[in-house]
Amino acid sequence: MADPVLWQFAFSHFNEKVRWALDYKGIPHVRRSVPLGVHLPIMRRLTGQTGTPVLVLDGQRLVDSTRIIAALERWQPEPALYPSTPAERTRALEIEEYFDEQIGQPLRKAVLHEILTDPAYTAALFGMGQPRWLQRAIRLGVHRLIEVYRVRGDVTPESAAHGRERIRDGLARIEAELRPSGYLVGDRFGLADLTCAALCYPLVVPPLFPELGSRLPAACVRYRNTLAHRRGFQWVAEMYRRHRGPSMAMATRASSLTVLSPLLRQRAVRAPA
Ligand SMILES: N[C@@H](CCC(=O)N[C@@H](CS)C(=O)NCC(=O)O)C(=O)O
């Protein structure tokens, strides 16, 4: 059986959610980081849509972090991320859906609004997991990349303000849901905890990401500091400390040829016509 392959953006929190699930279950896998922008034809070719994460599992191309984790849970039930009782499972899935649908995207916009003010940091972030020549190209074109990203990714002062509100709502929801056990559902770490912590990682930037945290743009640090006292914020850092184990990735940097292979295959197929 082939190892699962994760097509990802190395910097993205929805991708971090799936990476954490794979690592938590101890599933060896391959990570292929697609360059931002170039991902559009590659992901369309692979899946008919453009979003990441995409997991290729037993030949099936799975889209969407929620569906991917559900499939991983069936593929390798232990250690379980889903709670064992139906009532707790329903609550965990509700919390997952709330963070996926209501918090993930607004949080991205709020945090990126601050990050995009620092072109050098933006280039380093978007270049994560890419070959050196591409990192250089991203550095050279970063000002244009920022302009395009702001439009395509809807990162504006208004969407950032809305994102900041949603972040406050998200932290309040974590604080309200926390059980005496220190977890969101039941008395052990599971799907709800993983989802909330992974989707809040760009805000909290746990020490696990030293390459991101050490050079965080000043605007980000200032914003982050306004929330660092919150119990929900500290809980995210705590989940990372306690439960974000080692990576089970066998390859984190694929060659450009491997990443472009879906397009090359398409050309090869089309050539005779
Ligand atoms: N609901 C999706 C959201 C995924 C998502 O928003 N992915 C973003 C990265 S954070 C993406 O790949 N955007 C690029 C695009 O859609 O072209 C999930 O849970 O996987």
XYZ file of N, CA and C in Angstrom, residues 42-253:
636
model
N -2.392 23.090 -10.582
C -2.019 21.763 -10.052
C -3.192 21.155 -9.282
N -3.774 21.940 -8.387
C -4.862 21.393 -7.574
C -6.103 21.143 -8.419
N -6.343 22.032 -9.412
C -7.494 21.809 -10.313
C -7.340 20.484 -11.043
N -6.119 20.254 -11.509
C -5.846 19.024 -12.255
C -6.029 17.786 -11.357
N -5.593 17.943 -10.098
C -5.680 16.794 -9.177
C -7.100 16.540 -8.699
N -7.847 17.638 -8.428
C -9.109 17.463 -7.688
C -10.305 18.218 -8.267
N -10.086 19.052 -9.281
C -11.206 19.825 -9.823
C -11.536 21.057 -8.994
N -10.776 21.354 -7.965
C -10.932 22.585 -7.185
C -9.528 23.048 -6.792
N -9.438 24.217 -6.126
C -8.089 24.757 -5.942
C -7.568 24.706 -4.503
N -8.427 24.322 -3.554
C -8.015 24.409 -2.144
C -7.106 23.275 -1.690
N -6.285 23.597 -0.685
C -5.513 22.596 0.044
C -6.064 22.599 1.468
N -5.906 21.564 2.248
C -5.150 20.343 1.999
C -5.901 19.346 1.112
N -5.086 18.528 0.417
C -5.615 17.374 -0.318
C -4.786 16.174 0.126
N -5.464 15.115 0.500
C -4.723 13.910 0.902
C -5.034 12.784 -0.079
N -3.987 12.197 -0.613
C -4.177 11.021 -1.465
C -3.989 9.800 -0.565
N -5.105 9.094 -0.372
C -5.133 7.974 0.571
C -5.680 6.757 -0.177
N -4.885 5.740 -0.288
C -5.294 4.551 -1.052
C -5.842 4.922 -2.427
N -5.171 5.841 -3.099
C -5.570 6.217 -4.456
C -6.726 7.201 -4.527
N -7.357 7.487 -3.382
C -8.468 8.447 -3.380
C -7.946 9.834 -3.079
N -8.424 10.841 -3.798
C -7.976 12.218 -3.541
C -9.011 12.917 -2.676
N -8.670 13.110 -1.433
C -9.633 13.662 -0.472
C -9.384 15.148 -0.280
N -10.471 15.909 -0.357
C -10.403 17.363 -0.220
C -11.110 17.748 1.076
N -10.600 18.765 1.759
C -11.222 19.350 2.958
C -10.741 18.639 4.224
N -10.233 19.461 5.154
C -9.615 18.900 6.364
C -10.584 18.028 7.165
N -11.862 18.419 7.219
C -12.834 17.640 8.011
C -13.024 16.256 7.406
N -13.177 16.220 6.086
C -13.381 14.919 5.414
C -12.105 14.087 5.484
N -10.965 14.754 5.411
C -9.700 14.019 5.469
C -9.537 13.355 6.837
N -9.831 14.110 7.906
C -9.672 13.529 9.252
C -10.683 12.399 9.461
N -11.899 12.568 8.949
C -12.898 11.490 9.069
C -12.375 10.224 8.370
N -11.754 10.403 7.199
C -11.232 9.243 6.461
C -10.047 8.615 7.202
N -9.201 9.457 7.798
C -8.052 8.923 8.555
C -8.526 8.131 9.767
N -9.603 8.617 10.366
C -10.150 7.950 11.545
C -10.635 6.534 11.183
N -11.219 6.406 9.973
C -11.655 5.067 9.529
C -10.444 4.222 9.134
N -9.470 4.868 8.496
C -8.305 4.169 7.926
C -7.426 3.613 9.032
N -7.251 4.445 10.069
C -6.449 4.003 11.225
C -7.098 4.516 12.509
N -8.009 3.712 13.088
C -8.821 4.205 14.213
C -8.013 4.585 15.468
N -6.875 3.985 15.688
C -6.137 4.260 16.939
C -4.798 4.944 16.653
N -4.414 5.904 17.476
C -5.170 6.514 18.571
C -6.318 7.351 18.019
N -7.467 7.260 18.678
C -8.675 7.898 18.158
C -8.647 9.408 18.373
N -9.148 10.121 17.382
C -9.372 11.562 17.559
C -10.837 11.830 17.873
N -11.715 10.976 17.359
C -13.141 11.127 17.643
C -13.430 10.565 19.041
N -14.261 11.267 19.824
C -14.668 10.711 21.123
C -15.471 9.434 20.927
N -15.516 8.592 21.973
C -16.157 7.288 21.795
C -17.680 7.336 21.950
N -18.220 8.288 22.737
C -19.684 8.277 22.901
C -20.315 9.168 21.827
N -21.533 8.793 21.390
C -22.202 9.577 20.331
C -22.402 11.039 20.729
N -22.768 11.289 21.996
C -23.033 12.675 22.411
C -21.750 13.508 22.329
N -20.655 12.953 22.802
C -19.386 13.698 22.769
C -18.893 13.857 21.336
N -19.148 12.843 20.517
C -18.724 12.939 19.112
C -19.480 14.080 18.415
N -20.784 14.173 18.703
C -21.579 15.248 18.094
C -21.032 16.611 18.524
N -20.705 16.753 19.796
C -20.178 18.048 20.275
C -18.835 18.365 19.616
N -17.984 17.348 19.514
C -16.658 17.570 18.904
C -16.812 18.002 17.445
N -17.730 17.349 16.725
C -17.930 17.706 15.315
C -18.516 19.107 15.167
N -19.370 19.490 16.135
C -19.939 20.854 16.091
C -18.842 21.901 16.297
N -17.966 21.632 17.250
C -16.882 22.600 17.521
C -15.957 22.661 16.303
N -15.683 21.490 15.715
C -14.845 21.475 14.511
C -15.476 22.333 13.420
N -16.775 22.127 13.203
C -17.443 22.871 12.123
C -17.437 24.366 12.407
N -17.669 24.742 13.676
C -17.684 26.166 14.011
C -16.316 26.799 13.700
N -15.248 26.157 14.114
C -13.920 26.732 13.865
C -13.568 26.717 12.378
N -13.940 25.636 11.673
C -13.665 25.570 10.228
C -14.400 26.672 9.477
N -15.682 26.830 9.805
C -16.536 27.703 8.990
C -16.528 29.149 9.462
N -16.422 29.364 10.771
C -16.587 30.727 11.294
C -15.272 31.402 11.687
N -14.253 30.632 11.986
C -13.022 31.234 12.527
C -11.843 31.132 11.549
N -11.676 29.994 10.896
C -10.462 29.742 10.094
C -10.141 30.842 9.085
N -11.092 31.158 8.224
C -10.819 32.155 7.176
C -10.685 33.575 7.738
N -11.619 34.040 8.615
C -11.429 35.388 9.177
C -10.102 35.524 9.924
N -9.689 34.471 10.628
C -8.408 34.527 11.352
C -7.256 34.686 10.355
N -7.313 33.928 9.249
C -6.269 34.053 8.209
C -6.163 35.504 7.748
N -7.314 36.122 7.499
C -7.293 37.489 6.966
C -6.740 38.476 7.988
N -7.140 38.330 9.261
C -6.653 39.246 10.299
C -5.144 39.124 10.463
N -4.633 37.886 10.496
C -3.196 37.702 10.743
C -2.391 38.101 9.499
N -2.897 37.718 8.317
C -2.133 38.056 7.109
C -2.113 39.554 6.843
N -3.166 40.246 7.253
C -3.182 41.700 7.092
C -1.953 42.313 7.763
N -1.580 41.791 8.925
C -0.384 42.299 9.631
C 0.887 41.777 8.952
N 0.881 40.495 8.578
C 2.092 39.892 8.003
C 2.475 40.572 6.685
N 1.472 40.888 5.856
C 1.766 41.430 4.521
C 2.407 42.816 4.578
N 2.433 43.429 5.778
C 3.114 44.723 5.907
C 4.636 44.532 5.914
N 5.085 43.283 5.998
C 6.517 42.995 6.079
C 6.906 42.085 4.903
N 7.364 42.675 3.785
C 7.616 41.879 2.576
C 8.643 40.758 2.792
N 9.695 41.023 3.574
C 10.731 39.993 3.753
C 10.138 38.778 4.468
N 9.341 39.041 5.490
C 8.724 37.940 6.242
C 7.702 37.210 5.362
N 6.934 37.990 4.591
C 5.935 37.384 3.699
C 6.622 36.432 2.725
N 7.753 36.871 2.164
C 8.476 36.028 1.197
C 8.950 34.744 1.878
N 9.452 34.873 3.108
C 9.937 33.685 3.827
C 8.766 32.732 4.106
N 7.612 33.309 4.474
C 6.438 32.484 4.797
C 5.941 31.740 3.550
N 5.745 32.467 2.446
C 5.216 31.835 1.238
C 6.257 30.922 0.582
N 7.516 31.102 0.967
C 8.569 30.244 0.389
C 8.811 28.965 1.192
N 8.102 28.825 2.317
C 8.327 27.645 3.174
C 8.108 26.356 2.389
N 9.058 25.432 2.496
C 8.907 24.129 1.850
C 9.229 24.151 0.370
N 9.668 25.298 -0.160
C 9.965 25.403 -1.597
C 11.465 25.301 -1.858
N 11.839 24.883 -3.071
C 13.267 24.845 -3.392
C 13.876 26.256 -3.367
N 15.213 26.282 -3.164
C 15.880 27.585 -2.996
C 15.653 28.547 -4.155
N 15.671 28.013 -5.399
C 15.528 28.914 -6.551
C 14.157 29.590 -6.520
N 13.142 28.857 -6.046
C 11.800 29.420 -6.004
C 11.689 30.423 -4.847
N 12.372 30.118 -3.736
C 12.367 31.077 -2.622
C 12.971 32.404 -3.091
N 14.046 32.304 -3.906
C 14.666 33.542 -4.434
C 13.679 34.291 -5.329
N 12.993 33.524 -6.204
C 12.032 34.150 -7.125
C 10.901 34.820 -6.329
N 10.448 34.166 -5.265
C 9.371 34.743 -4.437
C 9.859 36.049 -3.807
N 11.135 36.048 -3.336
C 11.685 37.282 -2.732
C 11.676 38.422 -3.749
N 12.063 38.079 -4.995
C 12.140 39.122 -6.021
C 10.756 39.672 -6.375
N 9.766 38.778 -6.398
C 8.429 39.216 -6.845
C 7.464 39.475 -5.708
N 7.985 39.620 -4.481
C 7.081 39.602 -3.325
C 6.105 40.790 -3.303
N 6.534 41.958 -3.825
C 5.625 43.113 -3.756
C 4.392 42.880 -4.622
N 4.614 42.295 -5.797
C 3.480 41.980 -6.681
C 2.620 40.862 -6.060
N 3.325 39.879 -5.469
C 2.619 38.759 -4.837
C 1.681 39.271 -3.730
N 2.168 40.242 -2.964
C 1.356 40.797 -1.871
C 0.110 41.489 -2.441
N 0.318 42.265 -3.534
C -0.832 42.962 -4.147
C -1.886 41.950 -4.599
N -1.417 40.905 -5.295
C -2.355 39.910 -5.838
C -3.031 39.163 -4.695
N -2.235 38.807 -3.672
C -2.793 38.021 -2.566
C -3.876 38.814 -1.830
N -3.619 40.134 -1.664
C -4.622 40.947 -0.953
C -5.959 40.904 -1.683
N -5.908 40.936 -3.026
C -7.153 40.930 -3.805
C -7.761 39.529 -3.817
N -6.983 38.543 -4.233
C -7.508 37.164 -4.382
C -7.903 36.561 -3.036
N -7.104 36.882 -2.000
C -7.369 36.289 -0.686
C -8.251 37.158 0.186
N -8.772 38.276 -0.387
C -9.649 39.190 0.351
C -9.023 39.607 1.693
N -7.820 40.145 1.608
C -7.168 40.645 2.830
C -7.181 42.172 2.772
N -8.139 42.775 3.454
C -8.335 44.226 3.413
C -8.467 44.725 4.859
N -8.383 46.044 5.073
C -8.582 46.541 6.443
C -9.944 46.097 7.008
N -10.963 46.052 6.145
C -12.316 45.671 6.621
C -12.363 44.188 6.987
N -11.805 43.330 6.091
C -11.878 41.891 6.383
C -11.003 41.563 7.598
N -9.920 42.346 7.782
C -9.064 42.113 8.954
C -9.792 42.497 10.242
N -10.548 43.602 10.188
C -11.300 44.032 11.381
C -12.341 42.969 11.742
N -13.013 42.456 10.711
C -13.993 41.384 10.944
C -13.279 40.150 11.513
N -12.090 39.862 10.972
C -11.305 38.717 11.450
C -10.940 38.858 12.922
N -10.579 40.080 13.312
C -10.205 40.292 14.730
C -11.395 40.045 15.647
N -12.594 40.459 15.170
C -13.815 40.173 15.970
C -14.028 38.680 16.108
N -13.860 37.985 14.966
C -14.087 36.541 14.986
C -13.061 35.826 15.876
N -11.840 36.356 15.904
C -10.806 35.754 16.767
C -11.241 35.871 18.229
N -11.774 37.050 18.578
C -12.260 37.204 19.961
C -13.384 36.207 20.249
N -14.294 36.033 19.258
C -15.391 35.053 19.424
C -14.822 33.643 19.589
N -13.803 33.327 18.790
C -13.216 31.980 18.829
C -12.570 31.698 20.182
N -11.825 32.693 20.690
C -11.181 32.490 21.998
C -12.253 32.355 23.087
N -13.337 33.149 22.955
C -14.423 33.063 23.950
C -15.068 31.682 23.884
N -15.214 31.152 22.670
C -15.845 29.822 22.538
C -14.959 28.754 23.194
N -13.659 28.845 22.974
C -12.740 27.881 23.615
C -12.900 27.976 25.135
N -12.876 29.214 25.631
C -12.941 29.406 27.094
C -14.254 28.865 27.658
N -15.356 29.038 26.877
C -16.665 28.569 27.357
C -16.773 27.044 27.307
N -16.115 26.447 26.329
C -16.255 24.991 26.142
C -15.317 24.178 27.034
N -14.264 24.822 27.543
C -13.257 24.065 28.295
C -13.856 23.322 29.478
N -13.550 22.037 29.582
C -14.036 21.192 30.688
C -13.023 21.246 31.835
N -13.434 20.787 33.007
C -12.469 20.739 34.126
C -11.232 19.912 33.768
N -11.374 18.989 32.798
C -10.237 18.158 32.383
C -9.152 18.967 31.682
N -9.500 20.190 31.238
C -8.546 20.975 30.452
C -8.707 20.726 28.957
N -9.706 19.891 28.574
C -9.974 19.629 27.154
C -11.386 20.107 26.816
N -11.659 20.206 25.516
C -12.941 20.783 25.105
C -14.088 19.787 25.193
N -13.790 18.517 24.983
C -14.823 17.481 25.014
C -14.270 16.302 25.809
N -15.027 15.886 26.827
C -14.590 14.722 27.604
C -13.322 15.001 28.384
N -12.579 13.936 28.668
C -11.419 14.121 29.544
C -10.095 13.781 28.866
N -10.127 13.820 27.498
C -8.836 13.618 26.826
C -8.776 14.408 25.525
N -7.543 14.548 25.029
C -7.305 15.292 23.796
C -8.019 14.618 22.627
N -8.609 15.421 21.744
C -9.300 14.827 20.589
C -9.534 15.846 19.484
N -10.464 15.490 18.608
C -10.732 16.271 17.397
C -10.967 17.761 17.665
N -11.801 18.071 18.673
C -12.145 19.475 18.925
C -10.892 20.253 19.343
N -10.092 19.667 20.223
C -8.875 20.348 20.692
C -7.902 20.574 19.533
N -7.718 19.518 18.751
C -6.766 19.610 17.627
C -7.202 20.686 16.639
N -8.510 20.703 16.322
C -9.009 21.679 15.340
C -8.807 23.104 15.840
N -9.247 23.369 17.072
C -9.149 24.745 17.586
C -7.688 25.177 17.685
N -6.835 24.304 18.193
C -5.436 24.696 18.372
C -4.759 24.904 17.013
N -4.993 23.992 16.066
C -4.334 24.125 14.756
C -4.807 25.386 14.046
N -6.118 25.667 14.088
C -6.618 26.828 13.352
C -6.213 28.138 14.027
N -5.842 28.084 15.305
C -5.366 29.301 15.991
C -3.842 29.416 15.970
N -3.148 28.473 15.326
C -1.681 28.522 15.394
C -1.073 29.793 14.779
N -1.669 30.347 13.671
C -1.044 31.560 13.122
C -1.128 32.740 14.087
N -2.096 32.713 15.006
C -2.223 33.788 15.994
C -1.241 33.568 17.143
N -1.202 32.338 17.625
C -0.433 32.041 18.838
C 1.055 31.817 18.515
N 1.337 31.268 17.333
C 2.693 30.921 16.893
C 3.471 30.217 18.013
N 3.110 28.963 18.292
C 3.798 28.239 19.374
C 5.284 28.046 19.051
N 6.103 27.824 20.082
C 7.565 27.712 19.878
C 7.947 26.606 18.888
N 6.989 25.703 18.593
C 7.259 24.654 17.618
C 7.651 25.224 16.250
N 7.300 26.477 16.007
C 7.587 27.095 14.716
C 8.642 28.197 14.896
N 9.869 27.826 15.297
C 10.859 28.866 15.615
C 11.170 29.740 14.400
N 11.124 29.129 13.200
C 11.475 29.904 11.996
C 10.445 30.995 11.715
N 9.208 30.807 12.230
C 8.175 31.835 12.056
C 8.198 32.818 13.218
N 8.311 32.283 14.434
C 8.165 33.105 15.628
C 9.303 34.081 15.842
N 10.527 33.678 15.471
C 11.676 34.506 15.836
C 11.703 35.822 15.054
N 11.064 35.844 13.857
C 11.141 37.069 13.061
C 9.771 37.697 12.842
N 8.842 37.343 13.697
C 7.458 37.794 13.503
C 7.412 39.315 13.319
N 6.692 39.806 12.278
C 6.625 41.261 12.069
C 6.110 41.988 13.315
N 6.623 43.200 13.519
C 6.280 43.963 14.729
C 4.765 44.129 14.860
N 4.079 44.358 13.723
C 2.619 44.569 13.779
C 1.930 43.313 14.318
N 2.458 42.148 13.950
C 1.878 40.881 14.435
C 2.114 40.724 15.924
N 3.337 41.037 16.347
C 3.674 40.891 17.770
C 2.754 41.785 18.598
N 2.561 43.023 18.109
C 1.703 43.958 18.863
C 0.290 43.410 18.982
N -0.236 42.893 17.852
C -1.605 42.364 17.881
C -1.699 41.143 18.796
N -0.742 40.256 18.629
C -0.702 39.026 19.427
C -0.676 39.349 20.934
N 0.124 40.371 21.276
C 0.264 40.722 22.697
C -1.052 41.207 23.315
N -1.958 41.721 22.469
C -3.236 42.192 23.024
C -4.109 41.011 23.461
N -3.773 39.800 22.980
C -4.607 38.630 23.293
C -3.875 37.577 24.123
N -2.578 37.795 24.336
C -1.754 36.740 24.957
C -2.182 36.414 26.388
N -2.908 37.348 27.037
C -3.341 37.090 28.422
C -4.567 36.192 28.461
N -5.242 36.000 27.311
C -6.509 35.257 27.300
C -6.274 33.773 27.593
N -7.198 33.205 28.348
C -7.073 31.785 28.705
C -7.075 30.919 27.435
N -7.924 31.300 26.467
C -8.019 30.535 25.224
C -6.699 30.538 24.470
N -6.023 31.696 24.453
C -4.731 31.836 23.783
C -3.706 30.915 24.461
N -3.668 30.990 25.791
C -2.673 30.178 26.525
C -2.973 28.689 26.397
N -4.259 28.363 26.280
C -4.654 26.953 26.116
C -4.126 26.400 24.783
N -4.188 27.221 23.722
C -3.670 26.767 22.416
C -2.178 26.418 22.554
N -1.439 27.323 23.190
C 0.001 27.067 23.381
C 0.208 25.776 24.188
N -0.661 25.581 25.179
C -0.552 24.390 26.039
C -0.836 23.106 25.238
N -1.844 23.147 24.349
C -2.150 21.967 23.524
C -0.947 21.625 22.650
N -0.289 22.660 22.099
C 0.906 22.413 21.283
C 2.005 21.788 22.136
N 2.200 22.316 23.330
C 3.258 21.782 24.197
C 3.007 20.310 24.526
N 1.732 20.018 24.844
C 1.451 18.665 25.345
C 1.233 17.639 24.246
N 0.626 18.058 23.116
C 0.121 17.040 22.196
C 0.640 17.116 20.771
N 1.433 18.123 20.437
C 1.926 18.208 19.052
C 3.243 17.450 18.995
N 3.110 16.154 18.765
C 4.303 15.298 18.771
C 5.143 15.483 17.517
N 6.104 14.590 17.323
C 7.029 14.734 16.197
C 6.342 14.498 14.856
N 6.937 15.056 13.820
C 6.384 14.898 12.472
C 6.623 13.486 11.959
N 5.599 12.922 11.309
C 5.743 11.601 10.696
C 5.981 11.725 9.196
N 6.305 12.945 8.733
C 6.534 13.138 7.293
C 7.844 12.488 6.895
N 7.817 11.781 5.771
C 9.061 11.157 5.297
C 9.804 12.092 4.364
N 9.069 13.013 3.733
C 9.719 13.990 2.862
C 8.936 15.276 3.001
N 9.617 16.371 3.316
C 8.890 17.622 3.476
C 9.139 18.544 2.289
N 10.189 18.285 1.520
C 10.453 19.155 0.372
C 10.546 18.306 -0.888
